[in-house]
mmCIF file of C-alpha atoms in Angstrom:
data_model
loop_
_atom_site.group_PDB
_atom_site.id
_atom_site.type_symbol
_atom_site.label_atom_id
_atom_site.label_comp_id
_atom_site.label_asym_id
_atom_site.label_seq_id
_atom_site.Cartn_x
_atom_site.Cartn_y
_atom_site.Cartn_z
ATOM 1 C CA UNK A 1 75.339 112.483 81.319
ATOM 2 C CA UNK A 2 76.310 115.878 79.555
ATOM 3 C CA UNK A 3 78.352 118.342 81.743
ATOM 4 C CA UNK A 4 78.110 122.131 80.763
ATOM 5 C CA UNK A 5 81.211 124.061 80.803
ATOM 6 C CA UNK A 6 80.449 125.466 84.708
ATOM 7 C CA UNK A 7 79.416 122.174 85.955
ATOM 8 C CA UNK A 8 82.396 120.541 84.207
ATOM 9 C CA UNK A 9 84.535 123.249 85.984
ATOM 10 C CA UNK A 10 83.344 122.579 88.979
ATOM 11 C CA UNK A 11 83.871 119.425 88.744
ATOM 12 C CA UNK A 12 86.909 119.478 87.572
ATOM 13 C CA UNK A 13 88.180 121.596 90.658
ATOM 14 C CA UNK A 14 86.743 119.078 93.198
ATOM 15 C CA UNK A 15 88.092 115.999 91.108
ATOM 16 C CA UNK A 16 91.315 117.291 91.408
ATOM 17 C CA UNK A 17 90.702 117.581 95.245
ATOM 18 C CA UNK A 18 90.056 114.121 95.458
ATOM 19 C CA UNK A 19 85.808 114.052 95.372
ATOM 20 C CA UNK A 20 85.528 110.599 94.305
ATOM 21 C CA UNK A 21 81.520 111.516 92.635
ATOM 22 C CA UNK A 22 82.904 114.554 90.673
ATOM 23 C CA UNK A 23 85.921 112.309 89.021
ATOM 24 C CA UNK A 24 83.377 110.000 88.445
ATOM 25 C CA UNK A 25 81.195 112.337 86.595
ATOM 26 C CA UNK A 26 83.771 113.782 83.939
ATOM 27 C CA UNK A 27 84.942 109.975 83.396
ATOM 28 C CA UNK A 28 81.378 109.326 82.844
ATOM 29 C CA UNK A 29 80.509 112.921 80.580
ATOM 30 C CA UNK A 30 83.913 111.832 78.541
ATOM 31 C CA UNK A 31 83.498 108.640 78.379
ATOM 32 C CA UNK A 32 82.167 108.234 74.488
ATOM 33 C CA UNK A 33 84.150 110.724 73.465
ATOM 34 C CA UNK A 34 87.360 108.533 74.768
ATOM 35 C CA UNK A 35 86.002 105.337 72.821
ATOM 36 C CA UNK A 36 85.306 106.928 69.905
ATOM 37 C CA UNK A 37 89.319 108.197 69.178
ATOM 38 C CA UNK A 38 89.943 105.398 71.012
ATOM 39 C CA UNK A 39 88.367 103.166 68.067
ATOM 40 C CA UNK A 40 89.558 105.139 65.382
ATOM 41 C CA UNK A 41 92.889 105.095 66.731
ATOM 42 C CA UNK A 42 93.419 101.498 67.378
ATOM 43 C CA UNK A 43 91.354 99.894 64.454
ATOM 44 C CA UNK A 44 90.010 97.282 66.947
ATOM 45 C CA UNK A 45 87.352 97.295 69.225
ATOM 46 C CA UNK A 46 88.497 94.640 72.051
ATOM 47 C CA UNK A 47 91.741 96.879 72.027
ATOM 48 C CA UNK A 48 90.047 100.122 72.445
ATOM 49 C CA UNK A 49 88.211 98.630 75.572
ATOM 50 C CA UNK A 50 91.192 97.947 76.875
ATOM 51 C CA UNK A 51 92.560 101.115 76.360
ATOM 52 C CA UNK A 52 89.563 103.116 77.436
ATOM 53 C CA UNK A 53 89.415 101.570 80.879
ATOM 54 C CA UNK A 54 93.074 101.804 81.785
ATOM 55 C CA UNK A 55 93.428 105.241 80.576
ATOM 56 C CA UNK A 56 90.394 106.025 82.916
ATOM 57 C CA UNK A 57 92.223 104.026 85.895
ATOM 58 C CA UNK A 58 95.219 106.152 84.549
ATOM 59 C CA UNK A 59 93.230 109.416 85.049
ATOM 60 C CA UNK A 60 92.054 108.079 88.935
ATOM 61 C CA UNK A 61 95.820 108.031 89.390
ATOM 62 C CA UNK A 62 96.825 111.178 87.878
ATOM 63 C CA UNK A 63 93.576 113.508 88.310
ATOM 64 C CA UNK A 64 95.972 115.356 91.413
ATOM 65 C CA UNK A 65 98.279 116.540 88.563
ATOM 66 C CA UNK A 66 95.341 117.652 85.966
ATOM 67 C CA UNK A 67 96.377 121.710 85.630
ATOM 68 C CA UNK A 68 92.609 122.129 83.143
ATOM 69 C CA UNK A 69 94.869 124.229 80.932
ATOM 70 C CA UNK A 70 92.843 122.149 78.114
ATOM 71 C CA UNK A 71 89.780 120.427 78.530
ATOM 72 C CA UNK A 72 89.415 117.264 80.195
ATOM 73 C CA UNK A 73 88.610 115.160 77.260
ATOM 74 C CA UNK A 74 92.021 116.467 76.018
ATOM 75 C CA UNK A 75 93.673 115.393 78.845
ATOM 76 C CA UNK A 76 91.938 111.657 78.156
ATOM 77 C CA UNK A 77 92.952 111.671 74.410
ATOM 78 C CA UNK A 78 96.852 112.586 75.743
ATOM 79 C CA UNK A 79 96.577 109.633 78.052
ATOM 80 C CA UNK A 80 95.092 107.267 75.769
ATOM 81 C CA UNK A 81 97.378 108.361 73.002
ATOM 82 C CA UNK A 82 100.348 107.510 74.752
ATOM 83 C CA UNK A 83 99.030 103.868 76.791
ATOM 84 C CA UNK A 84 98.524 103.421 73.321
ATOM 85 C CA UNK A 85 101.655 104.287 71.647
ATOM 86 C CA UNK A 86 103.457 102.158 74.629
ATOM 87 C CA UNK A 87 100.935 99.568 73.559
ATOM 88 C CA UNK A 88 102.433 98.934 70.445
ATOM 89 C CA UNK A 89 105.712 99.762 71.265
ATOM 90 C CA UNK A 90 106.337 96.962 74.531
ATOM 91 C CA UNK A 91 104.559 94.508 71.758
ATOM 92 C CA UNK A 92 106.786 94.849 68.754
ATOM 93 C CA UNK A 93 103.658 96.042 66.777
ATOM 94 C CA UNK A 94 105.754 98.597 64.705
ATOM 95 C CA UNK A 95 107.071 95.904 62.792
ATOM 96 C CA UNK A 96 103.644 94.195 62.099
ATOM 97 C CA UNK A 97 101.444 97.062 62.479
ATOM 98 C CA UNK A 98 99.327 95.530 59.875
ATOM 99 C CA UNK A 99 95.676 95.518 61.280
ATOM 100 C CA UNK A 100 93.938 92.563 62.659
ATOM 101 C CA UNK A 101 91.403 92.072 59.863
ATOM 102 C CA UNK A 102 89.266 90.086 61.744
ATOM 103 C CA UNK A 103 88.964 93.091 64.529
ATOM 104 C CA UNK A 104 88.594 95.004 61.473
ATOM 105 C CA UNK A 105 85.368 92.984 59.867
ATOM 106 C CA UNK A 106 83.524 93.544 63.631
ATOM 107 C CA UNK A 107 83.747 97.378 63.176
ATOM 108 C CA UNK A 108 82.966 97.021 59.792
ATOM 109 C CA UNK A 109 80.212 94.826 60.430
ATOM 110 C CA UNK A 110 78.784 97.197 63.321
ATOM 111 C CA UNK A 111 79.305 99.997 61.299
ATOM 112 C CA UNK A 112 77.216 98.779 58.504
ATOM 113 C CA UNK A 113 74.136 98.256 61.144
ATOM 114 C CA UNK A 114 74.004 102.382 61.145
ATOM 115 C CA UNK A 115 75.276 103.112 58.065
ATOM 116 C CA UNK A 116 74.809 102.263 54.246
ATOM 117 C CA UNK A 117 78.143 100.854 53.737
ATOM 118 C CA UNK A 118 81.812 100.938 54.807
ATOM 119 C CA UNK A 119 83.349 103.808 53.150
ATOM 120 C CA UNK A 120 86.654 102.830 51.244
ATOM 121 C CA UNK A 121 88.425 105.704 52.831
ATOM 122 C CA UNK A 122 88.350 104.162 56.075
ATOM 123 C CA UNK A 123 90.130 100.751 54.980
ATOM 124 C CA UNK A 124 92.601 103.081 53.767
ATOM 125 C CA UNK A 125 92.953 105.017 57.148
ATOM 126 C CA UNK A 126 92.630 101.725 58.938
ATOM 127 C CA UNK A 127 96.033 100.156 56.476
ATOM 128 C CA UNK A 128 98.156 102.763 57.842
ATOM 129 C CA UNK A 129 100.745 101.999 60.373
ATOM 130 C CA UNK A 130 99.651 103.754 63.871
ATOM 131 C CA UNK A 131 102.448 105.644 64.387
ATOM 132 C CA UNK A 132 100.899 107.667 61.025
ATOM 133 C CA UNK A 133 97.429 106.888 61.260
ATOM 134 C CA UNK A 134 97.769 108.382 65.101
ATOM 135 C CA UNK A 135 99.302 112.020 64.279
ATOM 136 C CA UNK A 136 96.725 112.334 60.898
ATOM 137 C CA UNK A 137 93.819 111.550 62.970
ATOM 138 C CA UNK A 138 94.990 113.732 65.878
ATOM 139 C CA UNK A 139 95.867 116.980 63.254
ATOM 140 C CA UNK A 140 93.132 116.739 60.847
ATOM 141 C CA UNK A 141 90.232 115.469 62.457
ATOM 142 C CA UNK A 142 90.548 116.418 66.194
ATOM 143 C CA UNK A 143 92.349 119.570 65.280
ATOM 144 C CA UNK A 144 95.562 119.222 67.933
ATOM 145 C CA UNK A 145 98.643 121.106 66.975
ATOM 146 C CA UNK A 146 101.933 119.577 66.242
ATOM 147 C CA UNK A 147 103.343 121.084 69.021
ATOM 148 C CA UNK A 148 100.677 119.062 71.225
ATOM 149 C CA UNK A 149 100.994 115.651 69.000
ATOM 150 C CA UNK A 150 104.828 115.895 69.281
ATOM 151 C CA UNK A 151 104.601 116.081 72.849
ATOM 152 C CA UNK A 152 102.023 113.188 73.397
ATOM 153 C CA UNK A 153 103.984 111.136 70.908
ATOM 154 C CA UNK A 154 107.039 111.668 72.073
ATOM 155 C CA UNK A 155 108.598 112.386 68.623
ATOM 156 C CA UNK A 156 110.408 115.542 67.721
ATOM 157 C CA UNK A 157 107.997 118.497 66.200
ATOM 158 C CA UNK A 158 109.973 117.966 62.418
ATOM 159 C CA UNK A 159 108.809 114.124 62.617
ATOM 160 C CA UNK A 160 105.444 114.485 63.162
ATOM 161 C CA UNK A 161 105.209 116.908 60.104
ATOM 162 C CA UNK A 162 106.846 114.600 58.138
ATOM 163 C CA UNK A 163 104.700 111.838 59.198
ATOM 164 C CA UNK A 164 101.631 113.797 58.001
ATOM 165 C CA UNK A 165 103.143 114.816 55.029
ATOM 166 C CA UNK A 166 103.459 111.109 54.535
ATOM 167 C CA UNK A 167 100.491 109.635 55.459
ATOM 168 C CA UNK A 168 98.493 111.751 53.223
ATOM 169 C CA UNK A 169 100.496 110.743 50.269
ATOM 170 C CA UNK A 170 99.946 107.549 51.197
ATOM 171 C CA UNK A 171 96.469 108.005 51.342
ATOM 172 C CA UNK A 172 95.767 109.896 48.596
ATOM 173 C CA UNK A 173 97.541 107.496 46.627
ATOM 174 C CA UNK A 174 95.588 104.313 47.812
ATOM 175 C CA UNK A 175 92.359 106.370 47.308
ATOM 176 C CA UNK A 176 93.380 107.313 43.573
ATOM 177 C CA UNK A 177 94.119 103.788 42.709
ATOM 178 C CA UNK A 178 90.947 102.418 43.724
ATOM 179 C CA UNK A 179 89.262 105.479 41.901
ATOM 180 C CA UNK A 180 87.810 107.217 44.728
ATOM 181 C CA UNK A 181 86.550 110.336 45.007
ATOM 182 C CA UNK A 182 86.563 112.953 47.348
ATOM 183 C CA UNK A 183 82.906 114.215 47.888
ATOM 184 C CA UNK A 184 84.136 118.338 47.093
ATOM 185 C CA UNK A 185 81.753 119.439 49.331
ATOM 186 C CA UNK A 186 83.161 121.630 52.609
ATOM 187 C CA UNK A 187 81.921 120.768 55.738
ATOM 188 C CA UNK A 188 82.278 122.102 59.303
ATOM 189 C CA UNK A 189 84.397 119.615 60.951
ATOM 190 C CA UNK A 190 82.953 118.017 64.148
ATOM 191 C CA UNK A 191 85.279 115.866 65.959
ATOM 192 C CA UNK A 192 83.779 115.788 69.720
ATOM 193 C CA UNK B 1 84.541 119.611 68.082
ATOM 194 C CA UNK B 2 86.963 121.377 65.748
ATOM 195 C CA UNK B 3 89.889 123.071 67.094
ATOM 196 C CA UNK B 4 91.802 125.485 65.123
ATOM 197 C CA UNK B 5 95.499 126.967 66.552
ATOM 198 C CA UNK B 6 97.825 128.562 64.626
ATOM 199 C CA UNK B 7 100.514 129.411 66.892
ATOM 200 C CA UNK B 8 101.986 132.860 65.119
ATOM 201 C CA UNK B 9 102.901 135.441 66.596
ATOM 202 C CA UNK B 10 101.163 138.696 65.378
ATOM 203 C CA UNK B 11 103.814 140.690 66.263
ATOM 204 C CA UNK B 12 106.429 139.994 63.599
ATOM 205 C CA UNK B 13 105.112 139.592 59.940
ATOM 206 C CA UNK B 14 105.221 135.987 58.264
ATOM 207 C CA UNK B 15 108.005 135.461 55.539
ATOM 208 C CA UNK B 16 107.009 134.075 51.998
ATOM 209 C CA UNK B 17 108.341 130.500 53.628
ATOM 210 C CA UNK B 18 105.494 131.096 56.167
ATOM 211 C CA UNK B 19 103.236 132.238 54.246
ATOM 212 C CA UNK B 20 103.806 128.826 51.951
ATOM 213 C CA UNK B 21 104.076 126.303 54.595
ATOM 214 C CA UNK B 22 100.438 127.988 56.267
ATOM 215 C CA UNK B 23 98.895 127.216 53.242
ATOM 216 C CA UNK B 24 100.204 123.823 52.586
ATOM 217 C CA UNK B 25 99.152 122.929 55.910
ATOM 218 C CA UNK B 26 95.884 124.398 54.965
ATOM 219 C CA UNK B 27 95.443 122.629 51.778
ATOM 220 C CA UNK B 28 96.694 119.292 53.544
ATOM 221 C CA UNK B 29 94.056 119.918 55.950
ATOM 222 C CA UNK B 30 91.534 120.571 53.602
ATOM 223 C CA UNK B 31 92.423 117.336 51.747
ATOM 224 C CA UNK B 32 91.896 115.281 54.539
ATOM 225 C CA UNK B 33 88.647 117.233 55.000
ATOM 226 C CA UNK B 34 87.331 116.507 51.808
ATOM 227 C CA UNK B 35 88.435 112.930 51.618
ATOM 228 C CA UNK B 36 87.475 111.491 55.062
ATOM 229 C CA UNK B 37 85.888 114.427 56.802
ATOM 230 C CA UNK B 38 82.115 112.893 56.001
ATOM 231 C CA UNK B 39 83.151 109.047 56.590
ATOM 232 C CA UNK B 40 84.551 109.892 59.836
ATOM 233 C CA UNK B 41 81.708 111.412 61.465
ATOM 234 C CA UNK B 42 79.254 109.636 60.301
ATOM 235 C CA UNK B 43 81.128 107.109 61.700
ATOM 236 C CA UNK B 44 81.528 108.437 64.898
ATOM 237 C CA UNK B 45 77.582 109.302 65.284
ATOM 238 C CA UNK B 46 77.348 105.667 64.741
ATOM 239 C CA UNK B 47 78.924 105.001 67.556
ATOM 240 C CA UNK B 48 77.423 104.986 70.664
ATOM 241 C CA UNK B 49 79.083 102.942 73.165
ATOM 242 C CA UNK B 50 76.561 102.870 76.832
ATOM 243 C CA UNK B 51 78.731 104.667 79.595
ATOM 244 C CA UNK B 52 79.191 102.794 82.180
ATOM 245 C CA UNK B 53 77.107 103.885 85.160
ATOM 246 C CA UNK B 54 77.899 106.549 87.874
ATOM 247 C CA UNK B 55 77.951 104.243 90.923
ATOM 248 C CA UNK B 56 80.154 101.762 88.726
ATOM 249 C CA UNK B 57 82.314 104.998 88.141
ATOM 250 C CA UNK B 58 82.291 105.879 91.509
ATOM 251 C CA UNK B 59 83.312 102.452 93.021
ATOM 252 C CA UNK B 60 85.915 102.126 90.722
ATOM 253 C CA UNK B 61 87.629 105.068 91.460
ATOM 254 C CA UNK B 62 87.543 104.562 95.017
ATOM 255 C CA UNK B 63 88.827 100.989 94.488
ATOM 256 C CA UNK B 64 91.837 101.807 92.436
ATOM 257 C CA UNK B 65 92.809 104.418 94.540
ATOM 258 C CA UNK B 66 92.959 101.758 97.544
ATOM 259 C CA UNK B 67 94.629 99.336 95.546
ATOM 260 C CA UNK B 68 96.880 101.943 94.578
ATOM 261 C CA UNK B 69 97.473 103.135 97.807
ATOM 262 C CA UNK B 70 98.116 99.431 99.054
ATOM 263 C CA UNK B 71 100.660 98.808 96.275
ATOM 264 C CA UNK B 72 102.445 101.902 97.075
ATOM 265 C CA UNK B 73 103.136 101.064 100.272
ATOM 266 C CA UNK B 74 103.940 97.542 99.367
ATOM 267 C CA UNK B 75 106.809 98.721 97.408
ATOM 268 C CA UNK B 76 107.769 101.512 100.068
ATOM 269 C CA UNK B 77 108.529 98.996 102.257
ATOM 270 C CA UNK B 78 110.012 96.817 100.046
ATOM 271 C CA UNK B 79 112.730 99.594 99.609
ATOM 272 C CA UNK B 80 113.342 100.534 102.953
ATOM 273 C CA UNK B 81 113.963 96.602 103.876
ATOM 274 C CA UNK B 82 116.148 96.825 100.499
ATOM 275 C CA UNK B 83 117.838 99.807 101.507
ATOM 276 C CA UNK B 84 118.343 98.946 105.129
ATOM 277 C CA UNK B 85 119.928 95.410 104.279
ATOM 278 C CA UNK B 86 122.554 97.469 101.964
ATOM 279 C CA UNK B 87 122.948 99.954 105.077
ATOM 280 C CA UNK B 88 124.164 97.086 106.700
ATOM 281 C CA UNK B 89 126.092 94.868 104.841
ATOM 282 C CA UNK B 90 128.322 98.316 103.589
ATOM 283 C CA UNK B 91 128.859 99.180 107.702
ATOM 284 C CA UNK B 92 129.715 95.736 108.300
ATOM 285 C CA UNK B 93 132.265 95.834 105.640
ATOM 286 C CA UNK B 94 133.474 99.338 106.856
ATOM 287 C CA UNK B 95 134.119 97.888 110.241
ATOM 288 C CA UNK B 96 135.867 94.735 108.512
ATOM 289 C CA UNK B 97 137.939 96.429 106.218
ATOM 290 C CA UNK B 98 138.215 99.881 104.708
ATOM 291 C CA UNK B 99 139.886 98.642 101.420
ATOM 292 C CA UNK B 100 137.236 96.685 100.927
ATOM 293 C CA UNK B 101 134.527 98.632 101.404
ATOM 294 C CA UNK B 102 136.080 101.608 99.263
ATOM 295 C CA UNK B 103 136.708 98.938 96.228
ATOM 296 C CA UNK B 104 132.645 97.898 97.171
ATOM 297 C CA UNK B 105 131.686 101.715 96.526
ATOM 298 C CA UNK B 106 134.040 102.224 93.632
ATOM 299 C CA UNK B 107 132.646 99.008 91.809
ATOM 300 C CA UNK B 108 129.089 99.967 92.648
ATOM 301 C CA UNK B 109 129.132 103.404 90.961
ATOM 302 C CA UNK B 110 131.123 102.049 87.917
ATOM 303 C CA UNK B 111 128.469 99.728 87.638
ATOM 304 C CA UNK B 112 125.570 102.355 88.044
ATOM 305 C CA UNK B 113 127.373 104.265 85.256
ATOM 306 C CA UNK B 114 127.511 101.731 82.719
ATOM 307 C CA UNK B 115 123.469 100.951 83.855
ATOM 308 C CA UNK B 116 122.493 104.650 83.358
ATOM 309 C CA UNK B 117 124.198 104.463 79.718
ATOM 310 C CA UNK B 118 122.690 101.236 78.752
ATOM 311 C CA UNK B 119 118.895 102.109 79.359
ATOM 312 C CA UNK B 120 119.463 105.692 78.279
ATOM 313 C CA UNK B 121 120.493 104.157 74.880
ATOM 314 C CA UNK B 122 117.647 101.216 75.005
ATOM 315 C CA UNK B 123 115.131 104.184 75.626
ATOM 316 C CA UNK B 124 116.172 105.867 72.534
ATOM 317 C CA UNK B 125 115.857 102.979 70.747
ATOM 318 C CA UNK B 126 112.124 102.017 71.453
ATOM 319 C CA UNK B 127 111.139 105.956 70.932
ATOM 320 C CA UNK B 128 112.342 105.508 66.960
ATOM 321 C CA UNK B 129 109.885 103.680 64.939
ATOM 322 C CA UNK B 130 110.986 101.572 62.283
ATOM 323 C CA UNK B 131 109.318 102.017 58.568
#
């Protein structure tokens, strides 16, 4: 179900009123959106589940407080981005943030149904600790600014530029060493 | 859908620093572009997870909101029983002996103190990640 911008304003006023249908509706019209950063995100598709459907029972709880100063899908991504950054925190994960590469092989595996293959770029997204992978994805392919990453991540502004500044190294490097190359061509960017 | 924000201020011109750190940022940006940019979304129109149905949607949200309603007053009263046995046991002790009671209070906020300080400093801890 696709909202358009009035109907997902309206709804969005009687959500936050407490009309059960509406709430349903832009959990419903968001709903891929979610699981898609939520998969990209986490690396793992049983995870992202998870995540998806407590960040929606997160957004029952917390629709009252929803200001729609940005859109509700970004309000989703803010919620899911933190359930899960506490996620991997309350699990120790930093130190073994290495991803399960047998959750891995199922989105690989799915992936290949629609695609041709697996692009290599994505292992090397997918090797990258999530407190990295998290802020690149969030900057350069969703288009957030740092000011809004910092605040979802809880990390000061300087960190999560350094973190970028980082990651890309690191990825750039992992891509050069297994010879890949970047396809040149410029593209309109399409996130959601 | 892309989303583009730079944040400056058109009021005051950018320095050279600016200037610099705009177009790293753009560069950076366009890096990214060029080396995941296609992977990514043809990725994500590959994905196409069925939403779960409106009733479903619907049911849910009016369950969780009982169930959060129920738990809230679970723990309300849970606090007030909490707070009225501490009530209590600090007037009985008042009526027993004042000494006491003021040695009770001083002991309690000492120990709220060194609480606060402790998870203050544990909370700090779990924000930094380690590399």
């Amino acid at each position: 179900m696709i909202l358009n911008e009035t109907e997902a304003s309206t709804a969005i006023r009687l959500a936050v009123r407490g009309d059960e249908k509406a709430l349903a509706s832009l959990l419903q019209a968001n709903y891929t959106v979610l699981y898609r950063y939520m998969l990209k995100v986490t690396m793992n598709k049983s995870l992202a589940e998870d995540l998806v459907q407590e960040t929606m029972l997160k957004a029952i709880e917390r629709i009252g407080t929803f200001r729609a100063k940005a859109k509700f899908s970004t309000w989703l991504i803010s919620i899911g981005t933190r359930l899960y950054m506490d996620e991997m925190r309350r699990k120790g994960r930093e130190r073994k943030w290495r991803t399960d590469e047998q959750a891995l092989q199922a989105i690989r595996f799915e992936a290949a149904m629609s695609q041709e293959e697996w692009p290599r770029a994505l292992d090397a997204l997918a090797d990258l600790p999530p407190d990295t992978r998290v802020p690149i994805l969030l900057k350069y392919y969703y288009g957030y600014s740092y000011e809004e990453i910092a605040q979802w991540l809880d990390i000061p502004l300087g960190t999560v530029k350094s973190r970028l500044h980082n990651g890309l190294n690191r990825l750039r490097k992992e891509l050069n060493e297994d010879g890949e190359k970047p396809n040149g061509t410029e593209q309109q960017r399409t996130a959601e | 859908m892309a989303r583009s924000r730079t944040g400056q201020s058109s009021s005051v011109p950018p320095n050279r620093r600016e200037i610099e750190q705009t177009r790293t940022e753009a560069e950076d940006a366009q890096e990214f572009e060029s080396l995941f940019g296609d992977s990514l979304r043809a990725w994500d129109a590959g994905i196409d997870p069925p939403p779960p149905h409106l009733l479903e949607l619907e049911k849910l949200v009016v369950q969780h909101r009982e169930e959060t309603g129920r738990k809230l007053w679970r723990e309300l009263s849970r606090l007030w029983l909490i707070g009225l046995l501490v009530i209590g046991v600090l007037f009985g002790l008042l009526q027993w002996n004042v000494l006491a009671f003021a040695v009770v209070q001083v002991a309690a906020i000492a120990a709220a103190a060194v609480f606060l300080f402790l998870t203050r400093k544990n909370k700090e801890a779990e924000r930094r990640w380690t590399n």
